[in-house]
PDB file of C-alpha atoms in Angstrom:
ATOM      1  CA  MET F   1       8.765  -5.541 -14.103  1.00  0.00           C
ATOM      2  CA  ASN F   2       8.622  -7.677 -10.950  1.00  0.00           C
ATOM      3  CA  SER F   3       6.907 -11.067 -10.817  1.00  0.00           C
ATOM      4  CA  ALA F   4       3.893  -9.880  -8.843  1.00  0.00           C
ATOM      5  CA  ARG F   5       3.293  -7.093 -11.348  1.00  0.00           C
ATOM      6  CA  ARG F   6       3.654  -9.425 -14.347  1.00  0.00           C
ATOM      7  CA  PHE F   7       1.310 -11.964 -12.745  1.00  0.00           C
ATOM      8  CA  LEU F   8      -1.392  -9.456 -11.943  1.00  0.00           C
ATOM      9  CA  LEU F   9      -1.245  -7.601 -15.263  1.00  0.00           C
ATOM     10  CA  SER F  10      -1.557 -10.927 -17.041  1.00  0.00           C
ATOM     11  CA  THR F  11      -4.471 -11.988 -14.848  1.00  0.00           C
ATOM     12  CA  LEU F  12      -6.265  -8.704 -15.369  1.00  0.00           C
ATOM     13  CA  GLY F  13      -5.661  -8.657 -19.092  1.00  0.00           C
ATOM     14  CA  LEU F  14      -3.969  -5.256 -18.824  1.00  0.00           C
ATOM     15  CA  ALA F  15      -0.476  -6.133 -19.965  1.00  0.00           C
ATOM     16  CA  THR F  16      -1.252  -5.062 -23.523  1.00  0.00           C
ATOM     17  CA  LEU F  17      -4.290  -2.875 -22.907  1.00  0.00           C
ATOM     18  CA  PRO F  18      -4.191  -0.018 -25.464  1.00  0.00           C
ATOM     19  CA  LEU F  19      -5.156   3.549 -24.816  1.00  0.00           C
ATOM     20  CA  ILE F  20      -8.636   4.356 -26.119  1.00  0.00           C
ATOM     21  CA  SER F  21      -7.926   6.935 -28.802  1.00  0.00           C
ATOM     22  CA  PRO F  22      -9.474   9.238 -29.707  1.00  0.00           C
ATOM     23  CA  LEU F  23     -11.113   9.572 -26.287  1.00  0.00           C
ATOM     24  CA  ARG F  24     -14.547  11.079 -25.863  1.00  0.00           C
ATOM     25  CA  ALA F  25     -15.906  11.733 -22.394  1.00  0.00           C
ATOM     26  CA  ASN F  26     -18.652   9.374 -21.273  1.00  0.00           C
ATOM     27  CA  PRO F  27     -21.843  11.479 -21.450  1.00  0.00           C
ATOM     28  CA  LEU F  28     -22.906  10.077 -18.063  1.00  0.00           C
ATOM     29  CA  TYR F  29     -19.955  11.890 -16.479  1.00  0.00           C
ATOM     30  CA  ALA F  30     -18.997  14.621 -18.952  1.00  0.00           C
ATOM     31  CA  ASP F  31     -20.546  17.580 -17.131  1.00  0.00           C
ATOM     32  CA  GLN F  32     -18.731  16.767 -13.893  1.00  0.00           C
ATOM     33  CA  LEU F  33     -15.230  15.960 -15.120  1.00  0.00           C
ATOM     34  CA  PRO F  34     -12.002  17.712 -16.094  1.00  0.00           C
ATOM     35  CA  PRO F  35     -10.641  16.947 -19.590  1.00  0.00           C
ATOM     36  CA  LYS F  36      -7.962  14.626 -18.170  1.00  0.00           C
ATOM     37  CA  ILE F  37      -6.910  13.109 -14.829  1.00  0.00           C
ATOM     38  CA  THR F  38      -3.504  12.428 -13.289  1.00  0.00           C
ATOM     39  CA  ILE F  39      -3.236   9.937 -10.417  1.00  0.00           C
ATOM     40  CA  LEU F  40      -0.255  10.672  -8.178  1.00  0.00           C
ATOM     41  CA  VAL F  41       1.650   7.859  -6.462  1.00  0.00           C
ATOM     42  CA  GLY F  42       4.139   8.644  -3.705  1.00  0.00           C
ATOM     43  CA  PHE F  43       6.302   5.562  -4.223  1.00  0.00           C
ATOM     44  CA  PRO F  44       8.415   4.122  -7.069  1.00  0.00           C
ATOM     45  CA  PRO F  45       7.037   1.981  -9.896  1.00  0.00           C
ATOM     46  CA  GLY F  46       6.732  -1.732  -9.219  1.00  0.00           C
ATOM     47  CA  GLY F  47       5.080  -1.766  -5.801  1.00  0.00           C
ATOM     48  CA  GLY F  48       1.502  -2.473  -4.815  1.00  0.00           C
ATOM     49  CA  THR F  49       0.460   1.192  -4.696  1.00  0.00           C
ATOM     50  CA  ASP F  50       1.851   1.820  -8.161  1.00  0.00           C
ATOM     51  CA  LEU F  51       0.182  -1.219  -9.700  1.00  0.00           C
ATOM     52  CA  LEU F  52      -3.148  -0.470  -8.048  1.00  0.00           C
ATOM     53  CA  ALA F  53      -2.969   3.092  -9.390  1.00  0.00           C
ATOM     54  CA  ARG F  54      -2.286   1.838 -12.904  1.00  0.00           C
ATOM     55  CA  TYR F  55      -5.148  -0.619 -12.666  1.00  0.00           C
ATOM     56  CA  LEU F  56      -7.441   2.212 -11.550  1.00  0.00           C
ATOM     57  CA  ALA F  57      -6.175   4.451 -14.326  1.00  0.00           C
ATOM     58  CA  ASP F  58      -6.916   1.800 -16.954  1.00  0.00           C
ATOM     59  CA  GLY F  59     -10.374   1.164 -15.530  1.00  0.00           C
ATOM     60  CA  LEU F  60     -11.255   4.839 -15.194  1.00  0.00           C
ATOM     61  CA  ARG F  61      -9.977   5.533 -18.696  1.00  0.00           C
ATOM     62  CA  GLU F  62     -12.498   3.023 -20.016  1.00  0.00           C
ATOM     63  CA  GLN F  63     -15.238   4.122 -17.630  1.00  0.00           C
ATOM     64  CA  LEU F  64     -14.917   7.882 -18.101  1.00  0.00           C
ATOM     65  CA  ARG F  65     -13.507   7.919 -21.644  1.00  0.00           C
ATOM     66  CA  ILE F  66     -10.982  10.622 -20.847  1.00  0.00           C
ATOM     67  CA  PRO F  67      -7.179  10.360 -20.537  1.00  0.00           C
ATOM     68  CA  VAL F  68      -6.122   9.051 -17.116  1.00  0.00           C
ATOM     69  CA  THR F  69      -2.412   8.712 -16.357  1.00  0.00           C
ATOM     70  CA  VAL F  70      -0.242   7.775 -13.371  1.00  0.00           C
ATOM     71  CA  LEU F  71       2.583  10.018 -12.161  1.00  0.00           C
ATOM     72  CA  ASN F  72       5.094   8.656  -9.655  1.00  0.00           C
ATOM     73  CA  ARG F  73       6.356  11.394  -7.323  1.00  0.00           C
ATOM     74  CA  ALA F  74       8.377   9.147  -5.045  1.00  0.00           C
ATOM     75  CA  GLY F  75      10.241  10.253  -1.958  1.00  0.00           C
ATOM     76  CA  ALA F  76       9.964  11.155   1.713  1.00  0.00           C
ATOM     77  CA  GLY F  77       7.372   8.489   2.450  1.00  0.00           C
ATOM     78  CA  GLY F  78       4.899   9.948  -0.028  1.00  0.00           C
ATOM     79  CA  GLN F  79       5.250  13.533   1.196  1.00  0.00           C
ATOM     80  CA  ILE F  80       6.313  14.839  -2.220  1.00  0.00           C
ATOM     81  CA  ALA F  81       3.205  13.418  -3.893  1.00  0.00           C
ATOM     82  CA  ALA F  82       0.984  14.686  -1.067  1.00  0.00           C
ATOM     83  CA  GLN F  83       2.437  18.181  -1.329  1.00  0.00           C
ATOM     84  CA  THR F  84       1.885  18.063  -5.091  1.00  0.00           C
ATOM     85  CA  LEU F  85      -1.770  17.200  -4.529  1.00  0.00           C
ATOM     86  CA  MET F  86      -2.181  20.021  -2.026  1.00  0.00           C
ATOM     87  CA  ASP F  87      -0.846  22.529  -4.572  1.00  0.00           C
ATOM     88  CA  SER F  88      -3.025  21.209  -7.422  1.00  0.00           C
ATOM     89  CA  LYS F  89      -6.158  22.774  -8.840  1.00  0.00           C
ATOM     90  CA  PRO F  90      -9.211  21.373  -6.957  1.00  0.00           C
ATOM     91  CA  ASP F  91     -11.149  20.325 -10.040  1.00  0.00           C
ATOM     92  CA  GLY F  92     -10.563  16.559 -10.022  1.00  0.00           C
ATOM     93  CA  SER F  93      -7.759  16.719 -12.565  1.00  0.00           C
ATOM     94  CA  VAL F  94      -5.176  15.588  -9.991  1.00  0.00           C
ATOM     95  CA  LEU F  95      -5.823  12.762  -7.514  1.00  0.00           C
ATOM     96  CA  LEU F  96      -3.633  10.861  -5.068  1.00  0.00           C
ATOM     97  CA  LEU F  97      -3.783   7.121  -4.542  1.00  0.00           C
ATOM     98  CA  SER F  98      -2.193   6.475  -1.176  1.00  0.00           C
ATOM     99  CA  HIS F  99      -2.010   4.049   1.684  1.00  0.00           C
ATOM    100  CA  ASP F 100      -1.839   4.666   5.394  1.00  0.00           C
ATOM    101  CA  HIS F 101       1.784   5.747   5.627  1.00  0.00           C
ATOM    102  CA  THR F 102       1.440   9.078   3.832  1.00  0.00           C
ATOM    103  CA  ILE F 103      -2.025   9.898   5.166  1.00  0.00           C
ATOM    104  CA  SER F 104      -1.941   8.617   8.746  1.00  0.00           C
ATOM    105  CA  ILE F 105       1.617   7.897   9.834  1.00  0.00           C
ATOM    106  CA  VAL F 106       3.778  10.692   8.407  1.00  0.00           C
ATOM    107  CA  PRO F 107       1.550  13.490   9.791  1.00  0.00           C
ATOM    108  CA  GLN F 108       1.716  11.924  13.260  1.00  0.00           C
ATOM    109  CA  LEU F 109       5.483  11.432  13.332  1.00  0.00           C
ATOM    110  CA  THR F 110       6.838  14.277  11.202  1.00  0.00           C
ATOM    111  CA  LYS F 111       7.068  17.752  12.699  1.00  0.00           C
ATOM    112  CA  ASN F 112       6.261  19.566   9.451  1.00  0.00           C
ATOM    113  CA  PRO F 113       5.259  17.218   6.613  1.00  0.00           C
ATOM    114  CA  GLY F 114       4.077  20.136   4.473  1.00  0.00           C
ATOM    115  CA  TYR F 115       0.422  19.100   4.437  1.00  0.00           C
ATOM    116  CA  ASN F 116      -2.421  18.207   6.781  1.00  0.00           C
ATOM    117  CA  PRO F 117      -4.622  15.453   5.327  1.00  0.00           C
ATOM    118  CA  MET F 118      -7.558  16.362   7.563  1.00  0.00           C
ATOM    119  CA  VAL F 119      -7.501  19.970   6.302  1.00  0.00           C
ATOM    120  CA  ASP F 120      -5.906  19.909   2.855  1.00  0.00           C
ATOM    121  CA  PHE F 121      -7.415  16.743   1.354  1.00  0.00           C
ATOM    122  CA  GLN F 122     -10.858  15.421   0.521  1.00  0.00           C
ATOM    123  CA  ALA F 123     -11.378  11.669   0.625  1.00  0.00           C
ATOM    124  CA  VAL F 124     -12.869  10.491  -2.681  1.00  0.00           C
ATOM    125  CA  ALA F 125     -13.179   6.732  -2.161  1.00  0.00           C
ATOM    126  CA  GLY F 126     -11.708   3.859  -0.239  1.00  0.00           C
ATOM    127  CA  VAL F 127     -10.169   1.273  -2.544  1.00  0.00           C
ATOM    128  CA  GLY F 128      -9.267  -1.577  -0.224  1.00  0.00           C
ATOM    129  CA  ASN F 129      -6.915  -2.932   2.399  1.00  0.00           C
ATOM    130  CA  PHE F 130      -3.675  -4.851   2.439  1.00  0.00           C
ATOM    131  CA  VAL F 131      -1.650  -6.937   4.867  1.00  0.00           C
ATOM    132  CA  ASN F 132       1.953  -6.456   5.949  1.00  0.00           C
ATOM    133  CA  CYS F 133       4.091  -9.454   6.789  1.00  0.00           C
ATOM    134  CA  LEU F 134       7.464 -10.438   8.206  1.00  0.00           C
ATOM    135  CA  PHE F 135       9.506 -12.470   5.753  1.00  0.00           C
ATOM    136  CA  ILE F 136      12.994 -13.945   5.755  1.00  0.00           C
ATOM    137  CA  SER F 137      15.390 -15.092   3.084  1.00  0.00           C
ATOM    138  CA  ALA F 138      15.222 -18.761   2.164  1.00  0.00           C
ATOM    139  CA  ASN F 139      19.020 -18.721   2.385  1.00  0.00           C
ATOM    140  CA  ILE F 140      19.019 -18.612   6.186  1.00  0.00           C
ATOM    141  CA  PRO F 141      18.128 -21.709   8.283  1.00  0.00           C
ATOM    142  CA  PRO F 142      14.890 -20.678  10.099  1.00  0.00           C
ATOM    143  CA  ILE F 143      11.544 -21.730   8.656  1.00  0.00           C
ATOM    144  CA  ASN F 144       9.213 -20.025  11.148  1.00  0.00           C
ATOM    145  CA  TYR F 145       9.100 -17.122  13.589  1.00  0.00           C
ATOM    146  CA  LEU F 146      10.227 -19.072  16.653  1.00  0.00           C
ATOM    147  CA  GLN F 147      13.235 -20.467  14.806  1.00  0.00           C
ATOM    148  CA  TYR F 148      14.061 -17.013  13.440  1.00  0.00           C
ATOM    149  CA  ARG F 149      13.990 -15.570  16.951  1.00  0.00           C
ATOM    150  CA  GLN F 150      16.310 -18.295  18.220  1.00  0.00           C
ATOM    151  CA  TRP F 151      18.636 -17.900  15.229  1.00  0.00           C
ATOM    152  CA  LEU F 152      18.980 -14.157  15.863  1.00  0.00           C
ATOM    153  CA  LEU F 153      20.361 -14.780  19.336  1.00  0.00           C
ATOM    154  CA  SER F 154      23.520 -16.233  17.811  1.00  0.00           C
ATOM    155  CA  GLN F 155      23.922 -13.619  15.053  1.00  0.00           C
ATOM    156  CA  THR F 156      25.818 -10.332  14.885  1.00  0.00           C
ATOM    157  CA  GLY F 157      26.235  -7.432  12.478  1.00  0.00           C
ATOM    158  CA  ALA F 158      24.338  -7.444   9.192  1.00  0.00           C
ATOM    159  CA  GLN F 159      22.505 -10.657  10.029  1.00  0.00           C
ATOM    160  CA  ARG F 160      20.515  -8.696  12.605  1.00  0.00           C
ATOM    161  CA  SER F 161      19.338  -6.145  10.045  1.00  0.00           C
ATOM    162  CA  ILE F 162      15.732  -6.052   8.872  1.00  0.00           C
ATOM    163  CA  GLY F 163      14.295  -3.972   6.041  1.00  0.00           C
ATOM    164  CA  VAL F 164      11.250  -1.724   6.352  1.00  0.00           C
ATOM    165  CA  PRO F 165       9.499   0.064   3.457  1.00  0.00           C
ATOM    166  CA  ALA F 166       9.834   3.556   4.984  1.00  0.00           C
ATOM    167  CA  ILE F 167      11.311   5.333   7.954  1.00  0.00           C
ATOM    168  CA  ASN F 168       8.861   5.984  10.817  1.00  0.00           C
ATOM    169  CA  SER F 169       6.491   3.376   9.394  1.00  0.00           C
ATOM    170  CA  ILE F 170       4.234   0.830  11.070  1.00  0.00           C
ATOM    171  CA  PRO F 171       6.709  -1.929  10.078  1.00  0.00           C
ATOM    172  CA  GLU F 172       9.507  -0.019  11.818  1.00  0.00           C
ATOM    173  CA  TYR F 173       7.433   0.172  14.987  1.00  0.00           C
ATOM    174  CA  LEU F 174       6.691  -3.535  14.712  1.00  0.00           C
ATOM    175  CA  VAL F 175      10.447  -4.141  14.791  1.00  0.00           C
ATOM    176  CA  LYS F 176      10.668  -2.038  17.959  1.00  0.00           C
ATOM    177  CA  ARG F 177       7.921  -4.139  19.554  1.00  0.00           C
ATOM    178  CA  ILE F 178       9.691  -7.355  18.541  1.00  0.00           C
ATOM    179  CA  ASN F 179      12.958  -6.078  20.020  1.00  0.00           C
ATOM    180  CA  ARG F 180      11.258  -5.168  23.274  1.00  0.00           C
ATOM    181  CA  LYS F 181       9.303  -8.407  23.633  1.00  0.00           C
ATOM    182  CA  GLU F 182      12.047 -10.783  22.551  1.00  0.00           C
ATOM    183  CA  ASN F 183      14.994  -8.840  24.026  1.00  0.00           C
ATOM    184  CA  LEU F 184      16.615  -8.630  20.596  1.00  0.00           C
ATOM    185  CA  ASP F 185      18.661  -5.967  18.873  1.00  0.00           C
ATOM    186  CA  LEU F 186      17.287  -5.943  15.325  1.00  0.00           C
ATOM    187  CA  VAL F 187      18.474  -2.942  13.303  1.00  0.00           C
ATOM    188  CA  THR F 188      15.995  -1.451  10.819  1.00  0.00           C
ATOM    189  CA  VAL F 189      17.087  -0.557   7.303  1.00  0.00           C
ATOM    190  CA  PRO F 190      14.547   1.865   5.748  1.00  0.00           C
ATOM    191  CA  TYR F 191      13.782   1.803   2.007  1.00  0.00           C
ATOM    192  CA  GLN F 192      11.561   3.765  -0.366  1.00  0.00           C
ATOM    193  CA  GLY F 193       8.868   1.119  -0.648  1.00  0.00           C
ATOM    194  CA  SER F 194       8.737  -2.661  -0.378  1.00  0.00           C
ATOM    195  CA  ALA F 195       9.966  -3.416  -3.906  1.00  0.00           C
ATOM    196  CA  PRO F 196      13.601  -2.221  -3.494  1.00  0.00           C
ATOM    197  CA  MET F 197      13.748  -3.793  -0.033  1.00  0.00           C
ATOM    198  CA  LEU F 198      12.661  -7.143  -1.438  1.00  0.00           C
ATOM    199  CA  SER F 199      15.283  -6.878  -4.182  1.00  0.00           C
ATOM    200  CA  ASP F 200      18.008  -6.548  -1.543  1.00  0.00           C
ATOM    201  CA  ILE F 201      16.695  -9.559   0.352  1.00  0.00           C
ATOM    202  CA  LEU F 202      16.607 -11.670  -2.800  1.00  0.00           C
ATOM    203  CA  ALA F 203      20.191 -10.554  -3.480  1.00  0.00           C
ATOM    204  CA  ASN F 204      21.220 -11.623   0.063  1.00  0.00           C
ATOM    205  CA  HIS F 205      22.153  -8.104   1.162  1.00  0.00           C
ATOM    206  CA  ILE F 206      19.869  -8.332   4.205  1.00  0.00           C
ATOM    207  CA  PRO F 207      18.208 -11.456   5.660  1.00  0.00           C
ATOM    208  CA  ALA F 208      14.713 -10.203   6.532  1.00  0.00           C
ATOM    209  CA  GLY F 209      12.108  -7.526   5.952  1.00  0.00           C
ATOM    210  CA  ILE F 210       8.587  -6.368   6.677  1.00  0.00           C
ATOM    211  CA  GLY F 211       6.411  -5.356   3.739  1.00  0.00           C
ATOM    212  CA  SER F 212       3.127  -5.940   1.993  1.00  0.00           C
ATOM    213  CA  ILE F 213       1.964  -9.429   1.074  1.00  0.00           C
ATOM    214  CA  PHE F 214       1.502  -8.224  -2.496  1.00  0.00           C
ATOM    215  CA  GLU F 215       5.223  -7.801  -3.106  1.00  0.00           C
ATOM    216  CA  CYS F 216       6.106 -11.006  -1.260  1.00  0.00           C
ATOM    217  CA  ILE F 217       3.563 -13.679  -2.092  1.00  0.00           C
ATOM    218  CA  GLU F 218       4.957 -14.893  -5.429  1.00  0.00           C
ATOM    219  CA  HIS F 219       8.482 -15.147  -4.004  1.00  0.00           C
ATOM    220  CA  HIS F 220       7.073 -17.061  -1.032  1.00  0.00           C
ATOM    221  CA  ARG F 221       5.309 -19.447  -3.388  1.00  0.00           C
ATOM    222  CA  SER F 222       8.528 -19.968  -5.343  1.00  0.00           C
ATOM    223  CA  ARG F 223      10.382 -20.578  -2.033  1.00  0.00           C
ATOM    224  CA  LYS F 224      12.821 -17.700  -2.434  1.00  0.00           C
ATOM    225  CA  ILE F 225      11.602 -16.191   0.833  1.00  0.00           C
ATOM    226  CA  ARG F 226       9.552 -17.423   3.785  1.00  0.00           C
ATOM    227  CA  ILE F 227       6.654 -15.423   5.217  1.00  0.00           C
ATOM    228  CA  ILE F 228       6.667 -16.140   8.958  1.00  0.00           C
ATOM    229  CA  GLY F 229       4.184 -13.661  10.464  1.00  0.00           C
ATOM    230  CA  VAL F 230       1.309 -11.442   9.335  1.00  0.00           C
ATOM    231  CA  MET F 231      -0.389  -8.363  10.718  1.00  0.00           C
ATOM    232  CA  GLY F 232      -4.159  -8.325  11.077  1.00  0.00           C
ATOM    233  CA  SER F 233      -6.802  -9.804  13.329  1.00  0.00           C
ATOM    234  CA  LYS F 234      -6.885 -13.230  11.670  1.00  0.00           C
ATOM    235  CA  ARG F 235      -4.813 -15.538   9.534  1.00  0.00           C
ATOM    236  CA  LEU F 236      -4.946 -15.133   5.772  1.00  0.00           C
ATOM    237  CA  ALA F 237      -6.682 -17.687   3.598  1.00  0.00           C
ATOM    238  CA  LEU F 238      -3.640 -17.376   1.321  1.00  0.00           C
ATOM    239  CA  LEU F 239      -1.322 -18.352   4.184  1.00  0.00           C
ATOM    240  CA  PRO F 240      -3.323 -20.491   6.617  1.00  0.00           C
ATOM    241  CA  ASN F 241      -0.219 -21.828   8.365  1.00  0.00           C
ATOM    242  CA  VAL F 242       1.339 -18.416   9.049  1.00  0.00           C
ATOM    243  CA  PRO F 243       0.409 -16.962  12.460  1.00  0.00           C
ATOM    244  CA  THR F 244      -0.637 -13.398  13.167  1.00  0.00           C
ATOM    245  CA  PHE F 245       1.558 -11.287  15.404  1.00  0.00           C
ATOM    246  CA  SER F 246      -1.185 -11.375  18.004  1.00  0.00           C
ATOM    247  CA  GLU F 247      -0.796 -15.147  18.130  1.00  0.00           C
ATOM    248  CA  LEU F 248       2.937 -14.625  18.593  1.00  0.00           C
ATOM    249  CA  GLY F 249       2.286 -12.373  21.578  1.00  0.00           C
ATOM    250  CA  ILE F 250       2.881  -9.040  19.827  1.00  0.00           C
ATOM    251  CA  GLN F 251      -0.255  -6.928  20.167  1.00  0.00           C
ATOM    252  CA  GLY F 252      -1.427  -3.713  18.514  1.00  0.00           C
ATOM    253  CA  PHE F 253      -1.122  -4.582  14.831  1.00  0.00           C
ATOM    254  CA  GLU F 254      -4.597  -5.991  14.242  1.00  0.00           C
ATOM    255  CA  ASN F 255      -5.894  -3.218  11.930  1.00  0.00           C
ATOM    256  CA  ASN F 256      -4.853  -3.654   8.312  1.00  0.00           C
ATOM    257  CA  PRO F 257      -3.765  -0.518   6.429  1.00  0.00           C
ATOM    258  CA  PHE F 258      -5.924   1.064   3.744  1.00  0.00           C
ATOM    259  CA  TYR F 259      -5.677   2.183   0.144  1.00  0.00           C
ATOM    260  CA  GLY F 260      -7.720   5.185  -0.931  1.00  0.00           C
ATOM    261  CA  VAL F 261      -8.085   8.050  -3.380  1.00  0.00           C
ATOM    262  CA  PHE F 262      -7.811  11.671  -2.305  1.00  0.00           C
ATOM    263  CA  ALA F 263      -8.374  15.044  -3.989  1.00  0.00           C
ATOM    264  CA  PRO F 264      -7.581  18.634  -2.994  1.00  0.00           C
ATOM    265  CA  GLN F 265      -9.925  19.830  -0.259  1.00  0.00           C
ATOM    266  CA  LYS F 266     -12.002  22.278  -2.305  1.00  0.00           C
ATOM    267  CA  ILE F 267     -12.977  19.855  -5.073  1.00  0.00           C
ATOM    268  CA  PRO F 268     -16.650  20.432  -6.006  1.00  0.00           C
ATOM    269  CA  LEU F 269     -18.945  17.908  -4.337  1.00  0.00           C
ATOM    270  CA  GLY F 270     -20.446  16.841  -7.664  1.00  0.00           C
ATOM    271  CA  VAL F 271     -17.037  16.060  -9.142  1.00  0.00           C
ATOM    272  CA  CYS F 272     -16.021  14.146  -6.014  1.00  0.00           C
ATOM    273  CA  ASP F 273     -19.209  12.069  -6.081  1.00  0.00           C
ATOM    274  CA  THR F 274     -18.845  11.381  -9.799  1.00  0.00           C
ATOM    275  CA  LEU F 275     -15.271  10.172  -9.376  1.00  0.00           C
ATOM    276  CA  SER F 276     -16.195   8.064  -6.360  1.00  0.00           C
ATOM    277  CA  LEU F 277     -18.989   6.278  -8.216  1.00  0.00           C
ATOM    278  CA  ALA F 278     -16.771   5.742 -11.254  1.00  0.00           C
ATOM    279  CA  ILE F 279     -14.143   4.160  -8.997  1.00  0.00           C
ATOM    280  CA  LYS F 280     -16.855   1.954  -7.493  1.00  0.00           C
ATOM    281  CA  ASP F 281     -17.893   0.757 -10.950  1.00  0.00           C
ATOM    282  CA  VAL F 282     -14.286  -0.145 -11.756  1.00  0.00           C
ATOM    283  CA  LEU F 283     -13.691  -1.961  -8.468  1.00  0.00           C
ATOM    284  CA  ASN F 284     -16.926  -3.939  -8.672  1.00  0.00           C
ATOM    285  CA  GLN F 285     -15.739  -5.920 -11.678  1.00  0.00           C
ATOM    286  CA  SER F 286     -15.487  -9.450 -10.292  1.00  0.00           C
ATOM    287  CA  LYS F 287     -12.419 -10.418 -12.326  1.00  0.00           C
ATOM    288  CA  PHE F 288     -10.401  -7.694 -10.660  1.00  0.00           C
ATOM    289  CA  ILE F 289     -11.593  -8.561  -7.162  1.00  0.00           C
ATOM    290  CA  LYS F 290     -10.578 -12.183  -7.688  1.00  0.00           C
ATOM    291  CA  ALA F 291      -7.237 -11.290  -9.246  1.00  0.00           C
ATOM    292  CA  PHE F 292      -6.239  -8.955  -6.430  1.00  0.00           C
ATOM    293  CA  ALA F 293      -7.466 -11.385  -3.768  1.00  0.00           C
ATOM    294  CA  SER F 294      -4.761 -13.823  -4.823  1.00  0.00           C
ATOM    295  CA  THR F 295      -2.141 -11.159  -4.090  1.00  0.00           C
ATOM    296  CA  GLY F 296      -3.222 -10.299  -0.549  1.00  0.00           C
ATOM    297  CA  ILE F 297      -4.886  -7.007  -1.516  1.00  0.00           C
ATOM    298  CA  GLU F 298      -8.573  -6.891  -0.608  1.00  0.00           C
ATOM    299  CA  ILE F 299     -10.448  -4.724  -3.101  1.00  0.00           C
ATOM    300  CA  LYS F 300     -13.297  -2.962  -1.321  1.00  0.00           C
ATOM    301  CA  TRP F 301     -14.950   0.323  -2.323  1.00  0.00           C
ATOM    302  CA  SER F 302     -16.180   2.731   0.317  1.00  0.00           C
ATOM    303  CA  SER F 303     -17.793   6.132  -0.099  1.00  0.00           C
ATOM    304  CA  ALA F 304     -16.025   9.377   0.745  1.00  0.00           C
ATOM    305  CA  GLU F 305     -17.783   9.545   4.105  1.00  0.00           C
ATOM    306  CA  GLN F 306     -17.181   5.888   4.951  1.00  0.00           C
ATOM    307  CA  PHE F 307     -13.545   6.129   3.959  1.00  0.00           C
ATOM    308  CA  SER F 308     -13.019   9.334   5.960  1.00  0.00           C
ATOM    309  CA  ASN F 309     -14.352   7.544   9.030  1.00  0.00           C
ATOM    310  CA  GLU F 310     -12.052   4.587   8.380  1.00  0.00           C
ATOM    311  CA  VAL F 311      -9.042   6.911   8.205  1.00  0.00           C
ATOM    312  CA  VAL F 312     -10.010   8.520  11.521  1.00  0.00           C
ATOM    313  CA  ARG F 313     -10.332   5.095  13.179  1.00  0.00           C
ATOM    314  CA  TYR F 314      -7.012   3.993  11.760  1.00  0.00           C
ATOM    315  CA  ASN F 315      -5.345   7.183  13.005  1.00  0.00           C
ATOM    316  CA  ARG F 316      -6.559   6.443  16.521  1.00  0.00           C
ATOM    317  CA  SER F 317      -5.367   2.839  16.472  1.00  0.00           C
ATOM    318  CA  SER F 318      -1.960   3.708  15.014  1.00  0.00           C
ATOM    319  CA  GLU F 319      -1.473   6.474  17.569  1.00  0.00           C
ATOM    320  CA  LYS F 320      -1.508   3.803  20.278  1.00  0.00           C
ATOM    321  CA  ILE F 321       1.390   2.044  18.562  1.00  0.00           C
ATOM    322  CA  PHE F 322       3.567   5.143  18.704  1.00  0.00           C
ATOM    323  CA  HIS F 323       3.015   5.968  22.372  1.00  0.00           C
TER     324      HIS F 323
END
């Protein structure tokens, strides 16, 4: 269990949270719900998506009083989990918690991902947003972006490598923009999520990476890595001295990626609404909002319609990055 996961589970009081057994469906929801729910995650255990899914599962289990479990179907940038959702019964028994990569990026950059989110999926609820950052190992000399850029000019081979959490991801395209602007030759090393990438950086296999603040913040605080740039339209309260990429002259990365819950397209409207409101009740607990805020994940519920509109806007903004 990584440090960010241990910290957040402890803060939330979920580290030893027992299953509620025997479970009886909450009568407020019973007529609209399947007997059990599985939340799919398209990335390995230990990352922000996985932890957020497990937090939701625990909260929904209490809220709905039915079994709610998390199933990791990692691989291909979340495509395996998305394809599993598409093939699932549209009764609310199988949901997908995903971020932008699987929903917005893969369909734009992959010829045949095996699913079309706009046709095959129904948005259930927006869950929040997160921030990606550029970070470097504390074992190399630079302490900020400008020093890192200068240091790279004298480096060769593996020292010019930089990890990204997935191939054809927004972080990979950020590297391309950095190369173009700074006349560098950084080489991307794609991983299956931020967690394994961070492990390699901590083990000194590669000197830098781009990933979510959630996976990085505790290691930054313990001075094992240095966060030297953040995506988004403004600096983070968590990292007031770290500039945005816009400030560094690299434009186009002002919109922060989303987290949201999706169901198969033909889910009954009543079931979708019931699940959305149950998710809202879970997310509105102030202790969870505060706990996640300290990790760089902004917890923010939005309705199915609001979230669908957010995804469309994000698709349009990300399309500009790729062309």
